[in-house]
Coordinates of C-alpha atoms and ligand atoms in Angstrom, one line a residue:
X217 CA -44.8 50.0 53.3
X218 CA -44.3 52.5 56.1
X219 CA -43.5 51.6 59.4
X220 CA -44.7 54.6 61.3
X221 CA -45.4 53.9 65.4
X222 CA -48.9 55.3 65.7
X223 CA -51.3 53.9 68.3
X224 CA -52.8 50.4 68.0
X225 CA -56.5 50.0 67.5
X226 CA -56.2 48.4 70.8
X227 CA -54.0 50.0 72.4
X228 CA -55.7 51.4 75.5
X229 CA -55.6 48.0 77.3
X230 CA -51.1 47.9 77.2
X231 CA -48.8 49.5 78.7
X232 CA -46.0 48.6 76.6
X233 CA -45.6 48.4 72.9
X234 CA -44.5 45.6 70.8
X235 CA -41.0 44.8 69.8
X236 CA -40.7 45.4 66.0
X237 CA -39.8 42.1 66.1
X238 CA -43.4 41.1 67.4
X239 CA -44.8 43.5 65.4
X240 CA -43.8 41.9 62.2
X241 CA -44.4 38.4 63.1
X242 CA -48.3 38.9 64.4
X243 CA -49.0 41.4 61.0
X244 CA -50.6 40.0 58.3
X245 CA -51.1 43.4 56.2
X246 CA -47.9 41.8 53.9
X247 CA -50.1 39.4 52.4
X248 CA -54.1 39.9 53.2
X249 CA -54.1 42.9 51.6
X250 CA -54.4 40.8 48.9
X251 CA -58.0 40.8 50.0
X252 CA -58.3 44.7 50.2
X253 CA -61.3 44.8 48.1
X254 CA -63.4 41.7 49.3
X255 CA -62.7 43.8 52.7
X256 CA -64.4 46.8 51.3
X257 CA -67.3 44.6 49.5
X258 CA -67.7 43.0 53.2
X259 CA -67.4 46.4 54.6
X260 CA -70.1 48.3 52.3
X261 CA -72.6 45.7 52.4
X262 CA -72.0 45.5 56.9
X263 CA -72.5 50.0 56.8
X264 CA -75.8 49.6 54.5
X265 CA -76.8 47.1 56.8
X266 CA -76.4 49.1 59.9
X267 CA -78.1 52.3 58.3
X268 CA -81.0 50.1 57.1
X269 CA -81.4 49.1 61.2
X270 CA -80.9 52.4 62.2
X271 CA -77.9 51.9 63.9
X272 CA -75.9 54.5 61.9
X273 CA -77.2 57.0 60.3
X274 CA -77.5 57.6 56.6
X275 CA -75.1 60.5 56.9
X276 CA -72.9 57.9 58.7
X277 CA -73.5 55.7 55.4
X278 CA -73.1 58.2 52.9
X279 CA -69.1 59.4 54.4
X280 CA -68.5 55.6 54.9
X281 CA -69.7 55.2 50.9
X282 CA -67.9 57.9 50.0
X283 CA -64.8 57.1 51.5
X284 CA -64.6 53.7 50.6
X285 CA -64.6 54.5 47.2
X286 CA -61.7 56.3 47.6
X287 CA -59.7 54.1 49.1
X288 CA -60.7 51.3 46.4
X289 CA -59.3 53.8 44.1
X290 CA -56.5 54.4 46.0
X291 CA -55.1 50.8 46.2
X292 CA -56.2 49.9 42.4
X293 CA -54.1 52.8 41.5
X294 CA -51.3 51.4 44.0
X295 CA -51.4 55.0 45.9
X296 CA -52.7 53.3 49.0
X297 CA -49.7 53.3 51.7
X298 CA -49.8 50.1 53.9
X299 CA -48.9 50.6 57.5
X300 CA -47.5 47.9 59.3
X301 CA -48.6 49.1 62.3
X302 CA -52.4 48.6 61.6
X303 CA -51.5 44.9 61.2
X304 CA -53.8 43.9 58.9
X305 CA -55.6 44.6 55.8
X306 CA -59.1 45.0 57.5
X307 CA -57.4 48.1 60.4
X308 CA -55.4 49.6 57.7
X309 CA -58.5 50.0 55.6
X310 CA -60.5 51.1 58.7
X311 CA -57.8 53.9 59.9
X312 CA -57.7 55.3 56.3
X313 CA -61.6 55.4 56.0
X314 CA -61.3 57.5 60.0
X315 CA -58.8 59.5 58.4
X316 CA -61.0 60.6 55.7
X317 CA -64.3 60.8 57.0
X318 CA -63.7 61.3 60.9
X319 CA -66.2 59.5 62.9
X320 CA -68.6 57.6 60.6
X321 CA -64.9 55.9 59.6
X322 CA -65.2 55.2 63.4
X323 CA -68.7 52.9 63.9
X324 CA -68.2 51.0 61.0
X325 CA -67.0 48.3 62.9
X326 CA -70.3 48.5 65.3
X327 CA -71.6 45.2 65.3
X328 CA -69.0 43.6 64.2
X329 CA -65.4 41.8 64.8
X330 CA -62.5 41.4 62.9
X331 CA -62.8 37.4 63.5
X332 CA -66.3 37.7 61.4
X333 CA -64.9 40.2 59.1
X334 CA -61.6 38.2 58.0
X335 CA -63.4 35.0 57.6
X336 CA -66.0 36.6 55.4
X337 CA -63.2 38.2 53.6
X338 CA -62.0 34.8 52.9
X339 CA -64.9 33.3 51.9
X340 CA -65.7 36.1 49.1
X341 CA -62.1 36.0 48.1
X342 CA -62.2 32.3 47.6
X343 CA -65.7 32.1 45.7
X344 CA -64.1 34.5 43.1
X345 CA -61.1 32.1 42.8
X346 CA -63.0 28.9 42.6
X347 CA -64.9 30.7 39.6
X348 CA -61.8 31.7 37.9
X349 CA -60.5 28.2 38.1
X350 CA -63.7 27.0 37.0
X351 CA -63.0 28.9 33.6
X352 CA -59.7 28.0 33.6
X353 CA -60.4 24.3 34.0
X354 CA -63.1 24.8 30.8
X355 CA -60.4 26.1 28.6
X356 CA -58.1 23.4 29.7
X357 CA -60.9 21.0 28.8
X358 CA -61.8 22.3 25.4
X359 CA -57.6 21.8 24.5
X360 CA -58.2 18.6 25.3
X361 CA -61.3 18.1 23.4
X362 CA -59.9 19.4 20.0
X363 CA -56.4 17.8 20.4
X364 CA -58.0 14.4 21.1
X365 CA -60.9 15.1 17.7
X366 CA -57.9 15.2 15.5
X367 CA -56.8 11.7 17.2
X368 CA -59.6 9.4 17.2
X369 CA -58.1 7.0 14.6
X370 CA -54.7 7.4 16.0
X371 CA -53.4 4.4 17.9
X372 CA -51.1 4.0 20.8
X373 CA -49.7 1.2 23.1
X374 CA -52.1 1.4 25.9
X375 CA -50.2 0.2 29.2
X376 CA -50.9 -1.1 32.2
X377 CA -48.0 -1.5 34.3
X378 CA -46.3 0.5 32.0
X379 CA -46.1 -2.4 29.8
X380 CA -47.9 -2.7 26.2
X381 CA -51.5 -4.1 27.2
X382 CA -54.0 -3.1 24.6
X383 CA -54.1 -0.2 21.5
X384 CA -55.9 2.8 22.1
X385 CA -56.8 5.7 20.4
X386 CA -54.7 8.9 21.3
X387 CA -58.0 10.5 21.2
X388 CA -59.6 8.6 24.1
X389 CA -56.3 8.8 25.8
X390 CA -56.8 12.2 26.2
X391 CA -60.8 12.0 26.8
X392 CA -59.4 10.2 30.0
X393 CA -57.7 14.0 31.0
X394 CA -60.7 15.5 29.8
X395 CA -63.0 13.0 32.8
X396 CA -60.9 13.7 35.3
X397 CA -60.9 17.5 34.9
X398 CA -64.8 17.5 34.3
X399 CA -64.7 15.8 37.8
X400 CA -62.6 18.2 39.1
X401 CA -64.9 20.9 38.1
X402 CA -67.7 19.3 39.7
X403 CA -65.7 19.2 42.9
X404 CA -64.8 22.6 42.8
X405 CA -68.8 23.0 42.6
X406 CA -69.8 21.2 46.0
X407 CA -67.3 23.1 47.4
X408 CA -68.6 26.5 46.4
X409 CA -71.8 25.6 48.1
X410 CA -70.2 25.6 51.4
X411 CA -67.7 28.5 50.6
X412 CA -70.6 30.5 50.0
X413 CA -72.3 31.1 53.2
X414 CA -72.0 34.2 55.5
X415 CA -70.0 34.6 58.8
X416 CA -70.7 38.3 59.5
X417 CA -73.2 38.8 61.9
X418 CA -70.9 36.3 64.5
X419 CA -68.8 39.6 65.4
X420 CA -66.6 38.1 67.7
X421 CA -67.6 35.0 68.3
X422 CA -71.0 35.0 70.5
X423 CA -73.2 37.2 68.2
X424 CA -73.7 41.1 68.7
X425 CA -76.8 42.9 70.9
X426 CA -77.4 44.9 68.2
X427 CA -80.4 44.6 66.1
X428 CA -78.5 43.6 62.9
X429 CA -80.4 41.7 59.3
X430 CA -77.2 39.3 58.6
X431 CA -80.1 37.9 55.8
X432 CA -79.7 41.1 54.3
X433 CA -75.9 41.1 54.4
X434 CA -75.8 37.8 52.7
X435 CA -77.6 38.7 49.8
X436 CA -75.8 42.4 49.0
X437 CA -73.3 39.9 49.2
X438 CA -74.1 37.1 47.0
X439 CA -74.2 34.2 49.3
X440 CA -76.7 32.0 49.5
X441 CA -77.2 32.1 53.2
X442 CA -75.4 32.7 56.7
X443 CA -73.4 30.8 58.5
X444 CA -76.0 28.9 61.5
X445 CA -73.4 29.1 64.4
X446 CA -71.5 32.2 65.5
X447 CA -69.1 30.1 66.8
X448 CA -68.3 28.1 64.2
X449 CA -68.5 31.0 61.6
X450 CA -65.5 32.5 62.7
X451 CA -63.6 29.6 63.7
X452 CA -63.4 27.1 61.2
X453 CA -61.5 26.7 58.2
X454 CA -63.3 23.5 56.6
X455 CA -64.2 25.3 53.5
X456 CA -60.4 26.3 52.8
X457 CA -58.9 23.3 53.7
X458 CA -62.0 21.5 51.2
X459 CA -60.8 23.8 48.3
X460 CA -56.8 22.8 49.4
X461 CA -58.2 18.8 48.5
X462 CA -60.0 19.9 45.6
X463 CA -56.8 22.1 44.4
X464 CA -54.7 18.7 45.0
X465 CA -56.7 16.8 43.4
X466 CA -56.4 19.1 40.3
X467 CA -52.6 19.2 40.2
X468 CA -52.5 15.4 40.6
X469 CA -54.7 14.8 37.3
X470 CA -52.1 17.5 35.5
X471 CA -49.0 15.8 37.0
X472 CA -50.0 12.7 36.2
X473 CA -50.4 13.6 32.4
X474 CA -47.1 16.0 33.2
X475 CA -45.7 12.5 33.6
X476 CA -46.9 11.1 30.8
X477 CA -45.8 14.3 28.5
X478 CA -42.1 13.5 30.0
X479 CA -42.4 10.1 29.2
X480 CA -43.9 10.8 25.4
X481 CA -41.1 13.2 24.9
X482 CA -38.4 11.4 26.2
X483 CA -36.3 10.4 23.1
X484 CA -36.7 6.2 24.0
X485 CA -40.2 7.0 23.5
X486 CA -40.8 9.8 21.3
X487 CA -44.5 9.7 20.8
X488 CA -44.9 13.9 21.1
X489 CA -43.3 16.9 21.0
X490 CA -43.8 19.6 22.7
X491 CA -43.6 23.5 21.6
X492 CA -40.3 25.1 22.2
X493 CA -42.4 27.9 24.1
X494 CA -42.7 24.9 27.2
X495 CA -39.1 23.4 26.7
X496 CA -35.4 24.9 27.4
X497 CA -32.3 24.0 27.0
X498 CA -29.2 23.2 28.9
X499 CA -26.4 25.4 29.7
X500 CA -23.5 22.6 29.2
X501 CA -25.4 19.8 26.8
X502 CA -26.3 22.0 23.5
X503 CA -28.4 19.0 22.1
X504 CA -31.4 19.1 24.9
X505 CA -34.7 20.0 24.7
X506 CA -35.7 19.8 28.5
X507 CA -39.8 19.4 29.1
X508 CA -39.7 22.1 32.0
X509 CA -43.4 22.9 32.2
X510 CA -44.7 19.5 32.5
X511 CA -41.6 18.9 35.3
X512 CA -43.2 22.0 37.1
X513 CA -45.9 21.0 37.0
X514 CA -45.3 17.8 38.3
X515 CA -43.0 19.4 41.1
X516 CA -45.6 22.1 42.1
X517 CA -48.2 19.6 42.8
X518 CA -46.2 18.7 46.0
X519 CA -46.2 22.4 46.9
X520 CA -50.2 22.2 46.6
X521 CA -50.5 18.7 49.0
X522 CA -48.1 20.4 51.1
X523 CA -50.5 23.3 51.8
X524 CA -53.5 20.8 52.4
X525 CA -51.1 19.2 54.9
X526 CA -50.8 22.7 56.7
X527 CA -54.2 23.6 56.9
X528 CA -55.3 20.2 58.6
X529 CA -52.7 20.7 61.0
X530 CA -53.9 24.2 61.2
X531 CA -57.3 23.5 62.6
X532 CA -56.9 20.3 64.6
X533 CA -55.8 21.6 67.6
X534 CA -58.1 24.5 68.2
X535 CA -60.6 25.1 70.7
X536 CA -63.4 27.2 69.9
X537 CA -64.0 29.9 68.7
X538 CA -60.9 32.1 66.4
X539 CA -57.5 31.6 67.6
X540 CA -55.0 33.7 65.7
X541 CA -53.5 30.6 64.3
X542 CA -56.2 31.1 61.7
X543 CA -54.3 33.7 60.2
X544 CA -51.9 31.3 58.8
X545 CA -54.5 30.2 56.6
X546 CA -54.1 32.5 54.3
X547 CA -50.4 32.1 52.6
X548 CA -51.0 28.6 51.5
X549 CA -54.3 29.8 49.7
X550 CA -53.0 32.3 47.8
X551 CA -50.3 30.3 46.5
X552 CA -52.6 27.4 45.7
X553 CA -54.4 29.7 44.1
X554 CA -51.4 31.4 42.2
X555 CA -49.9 27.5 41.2
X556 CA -53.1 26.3 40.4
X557 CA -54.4 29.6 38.1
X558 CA -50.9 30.0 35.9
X559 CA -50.8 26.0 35.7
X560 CA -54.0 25.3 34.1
X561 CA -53.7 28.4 32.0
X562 CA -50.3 27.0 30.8
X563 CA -51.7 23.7 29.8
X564 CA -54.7 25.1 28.2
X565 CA -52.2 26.7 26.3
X566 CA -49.4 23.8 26.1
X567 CA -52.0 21.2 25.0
X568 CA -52.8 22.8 21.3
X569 CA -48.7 22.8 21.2
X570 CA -48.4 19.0 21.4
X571 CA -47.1 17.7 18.3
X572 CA -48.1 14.2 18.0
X573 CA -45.6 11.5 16.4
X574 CA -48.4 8.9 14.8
X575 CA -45.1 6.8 13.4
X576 CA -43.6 6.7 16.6
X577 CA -46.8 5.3 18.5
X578 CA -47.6 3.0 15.5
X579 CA -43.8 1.2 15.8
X580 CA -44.7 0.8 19.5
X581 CA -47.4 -1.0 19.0
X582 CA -45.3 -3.5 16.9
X583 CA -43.9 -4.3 20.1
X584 CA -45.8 -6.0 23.1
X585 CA -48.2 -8.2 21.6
X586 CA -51.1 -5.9 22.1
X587 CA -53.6 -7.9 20.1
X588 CA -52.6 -10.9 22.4
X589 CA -56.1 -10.1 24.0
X590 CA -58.0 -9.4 20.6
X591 CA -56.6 -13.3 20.1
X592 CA -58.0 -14.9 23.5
X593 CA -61.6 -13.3 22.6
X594 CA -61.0 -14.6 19.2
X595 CA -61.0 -18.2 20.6
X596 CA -63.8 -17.9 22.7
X597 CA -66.1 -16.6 20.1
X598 CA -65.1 -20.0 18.6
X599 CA -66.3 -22.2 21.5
X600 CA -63.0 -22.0 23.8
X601 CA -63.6 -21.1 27.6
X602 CA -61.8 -18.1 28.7
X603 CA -58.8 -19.7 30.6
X604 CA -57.9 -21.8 27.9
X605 CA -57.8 -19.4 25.1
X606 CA -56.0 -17.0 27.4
X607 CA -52.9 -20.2 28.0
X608 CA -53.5 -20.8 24.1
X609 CA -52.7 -17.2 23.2
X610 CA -49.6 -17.2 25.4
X611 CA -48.2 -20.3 24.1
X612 CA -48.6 -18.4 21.4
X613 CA -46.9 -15.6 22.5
X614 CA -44.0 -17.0 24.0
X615 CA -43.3 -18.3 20.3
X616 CA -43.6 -15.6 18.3
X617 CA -41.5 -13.7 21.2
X618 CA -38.8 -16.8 20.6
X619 CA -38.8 -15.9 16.8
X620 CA -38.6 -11.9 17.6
X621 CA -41.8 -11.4 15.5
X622 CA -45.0 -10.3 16.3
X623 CA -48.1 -12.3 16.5
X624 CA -49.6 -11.3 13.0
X625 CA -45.8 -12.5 11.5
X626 CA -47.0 -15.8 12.6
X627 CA -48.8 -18.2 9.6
X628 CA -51.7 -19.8 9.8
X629 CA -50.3 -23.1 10.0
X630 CA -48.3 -22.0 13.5
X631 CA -51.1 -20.6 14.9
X632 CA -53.8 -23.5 14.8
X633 CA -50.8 -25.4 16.2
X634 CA -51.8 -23.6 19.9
X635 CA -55.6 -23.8 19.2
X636 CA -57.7 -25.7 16.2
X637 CA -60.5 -23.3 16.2
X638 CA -57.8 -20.8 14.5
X639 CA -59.4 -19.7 10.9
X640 CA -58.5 -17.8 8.2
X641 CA -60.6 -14.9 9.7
X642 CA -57.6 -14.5 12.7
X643 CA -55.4 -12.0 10.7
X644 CA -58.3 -9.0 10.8
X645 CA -58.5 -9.4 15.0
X646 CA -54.8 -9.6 15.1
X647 CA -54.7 -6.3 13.2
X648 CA -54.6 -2.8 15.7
X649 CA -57.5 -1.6 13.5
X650 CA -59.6 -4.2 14.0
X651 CA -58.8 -4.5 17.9
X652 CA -59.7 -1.0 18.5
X653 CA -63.1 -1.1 16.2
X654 CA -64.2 -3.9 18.5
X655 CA -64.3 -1.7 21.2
X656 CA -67.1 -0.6 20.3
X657 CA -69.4 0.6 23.5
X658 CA -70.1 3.7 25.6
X659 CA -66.7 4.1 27.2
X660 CA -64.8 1.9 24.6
X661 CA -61.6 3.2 22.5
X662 CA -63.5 2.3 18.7
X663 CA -62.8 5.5 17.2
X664 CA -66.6 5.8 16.9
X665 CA -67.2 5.9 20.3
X666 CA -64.4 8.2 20.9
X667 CA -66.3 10.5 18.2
X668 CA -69.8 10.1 20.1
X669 CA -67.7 10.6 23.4
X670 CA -65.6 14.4 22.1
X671 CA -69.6 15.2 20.9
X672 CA -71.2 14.4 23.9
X673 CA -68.4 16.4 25.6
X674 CA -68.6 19.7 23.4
X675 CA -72.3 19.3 24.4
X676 CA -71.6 19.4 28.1
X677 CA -68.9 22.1 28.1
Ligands
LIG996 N1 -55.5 39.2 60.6 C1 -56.4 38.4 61.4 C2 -56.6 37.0 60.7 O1 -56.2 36.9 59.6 C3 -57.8 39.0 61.5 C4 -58.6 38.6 62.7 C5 -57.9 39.1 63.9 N2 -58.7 38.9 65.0 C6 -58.2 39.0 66.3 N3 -59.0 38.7 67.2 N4 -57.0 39.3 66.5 O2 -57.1 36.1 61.2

């Protein structure tokens, strides 16, 4: 970036220049130039606008065109030089376009203000990401899907508390990932809607006296309509700070199964592996295997609230209309959106590399008395009210926990001693199998429903 002192676009009002030091701490060309060609979308799609009124002429148009498309090849190719004396993205584009067409470079901005311009620059920047998550989200989803339809027989401790509470399929453990990331999507949706509304046409703040067609604007554009307010469509920042709590809300659903990946891996537990392409070692213990990615993962989800955090306290103190505070937005979006983008694309990617320890899960389930439920409902199938069976089946429990076995272990004869209602028929409800088949409704863990469930799903996605 070159740092040459030329004069300001504003410059006729000062009498004194900047400090560099000022200089460098009001630019933003370091960063939103990030958004160089949503600029010259917005840009285009404002000069067609004002030929169309007649308020530049098609000549005017035609350089502008022309020019443009110069400068988009200029900074795809990496040729264009950033000047940090234009401050930002949207001046540096508009001195280069002067410098190669001369005047028409010079009434682009009729009509218009860098407040509407930046915030429309946003908005298209941010539909594009919210799509791209979108997609990435889907291919996290369909991981999901075909890791947990080679695990709807395969049982598991499910916990609450993190103690043993009931078996579950490995398969509808995942399909409760697979929810909360079809939810996520959704949410990334509603949010869209609201992203995708027009703010040129606000030029500063009050509107413009020219005779502009912002309708027009909005659909070269692809939104679905324009912003109602001109004061509010260049001040506020709802719509980023919405997609911050969607993005948080996304990297909480990872980190929570980041935590659970840890746990599974974690040699106490040992339910999974994960591929060696997520893991590395340590540089003094030679026997580790560390789960990095998931830990990441789990870490970077902080750095995502964190954001949200920022942009709150962004907006809250502002008056109307744009206070230059706004340009702060901009940092923590593109690095939700970087953390977010190379997250989910890991895990779609980590997910198929999970190698699933059925043993491991199975000896868990030894342990906890998970068909102490499967027992209580037992009872009251045979007459017993609720609360009863539920002291009967702990009576029962606390014996067989005595003896260090598990509930099955326990004969006949020792059972009906907590409950006379116990019949040969107890051993198949003590069994995992027959616990998790008896689950057997929309939502359920019966390996059939999980089936219907991963169908259902495929449909959807
Ligand atoms: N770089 C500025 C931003 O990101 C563009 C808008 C500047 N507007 C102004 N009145 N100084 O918000």
């Amino acid at each position: 970036m070159s740092d040459q002192t030329d004069a300001k676009a504003w410059s006729g009002r000062f009498s004194e220049p900047v400090s560099d030091l000022v200089k460098r701490y009001t630019a933003s060309v370091f960063f939103d130039r990030r958004m160089a060609l949503q600029d010259i979308r917005g840009s285009l799609a404002h000069a067609r606008m004002l030929a169309r009124q007649g308020i530049i002429a098609a000549a005017d148009l035609a350089a502008i065109e022309g020019g443009m498309e110069k400068i988009r090849g200029e900074i795809e190719r990496g040729e264009f030089v950033w000047n940090l004396d234009d401050e930002d993205v949207h001046l540096n584009i508009e001195k280069r376009l002067t410098a190669l067409v001369g005047d028409a470079g010079k009434r682009l901005h009729t009509g218009r203000s860098r407040n509407d311009q930046v915030a429309t620059d946003i908005r298209l920047w941010l539909r594009d990401t919210v799509d791209a998550i979108d997609g990435l989200l889907r291919n996290y989803q369909a991981a999901l899907l075909d890791l947990a339809e080679t695990h709807c027989d395969t049982p598991l401790p499910g916990f609450t508390h993190l103690q043993v509470a009931q078996p579950v399929t490995f398969g509808h453990h995942l399909l409760a990932y697979f929810e909360m990331a079809s939810r996520d999507r959704a949410r990334m949706q509603d949010c869209r809607r609201r992203i995708n509304r027009l703010p040129l046409g606000a030029a500063a703040l009050a509107g413009t006296t020219y005779p502009i067609d912002r309708e027009f604007v909005a659909r070269e554009l692809g939104f679905d309509g324009v912003c109602e307010n001109s004061l509010d469509a260049v001040s506020d920042r709802d719509f980023a700070i919405e997609f911050l709590a969607c993005a948080s809300l996304v990297m909480t659903h990872v980190s929570r199964f980041s935590e659970e990946l840890i746990l599974w891996m974690s040699p106490r537990v040992g339910f999974i592996d994960l591929a060696d392409r997520f893991c590395t070692g340590s540089s003094i213990m030679p026997q580790k295997k560390n789960p990095d990615v998931p830990e990441l993962a789990r870490g970077k989800t902080g750095r995502v609230f964190g954001h949200l955090m920022g942009l709150l306290t962004l907006m809250k103190g502002q008056p109307l209309a744009y206070n230059k505070d706004n340009q702060e937005d901009k940092e923590p979006l593109f690095d939700t959106a970087d953390t977010l983008i190379d997250t989910l694309r890991i895990f779609a990617d980590l997910v198929p590399g999970i190698r699933v320890k059925p043993e491991a899960m199975a000896a868990a389930l030894k342990q906890g008395f998970a068909t102490a439920t499967d027992l209580a409902d037992y009872l009251v199938k045979k007459g017993l009210p609720f609360r009863d069976a539920h002291e009967a089946v702990a009576r029962a429990v606390r014996a067989a926990e005595t003896r260090g076995c598990d509930l099955a272990d326990l004969t006949l004869a020792e059972l009906q001693a907590y409950s006379p209602l116990v019949g040969e028929d107890v051993f198949a409800v003590l069994t995992v199998a027959g616990s998790l088949a008896a689950r057997d409704h929309i939502g359920g863990t019966a390996p059939a429903q999980v089936r219907a469930a991963i169908a259902r799903a495929r449909a959807a996605l």
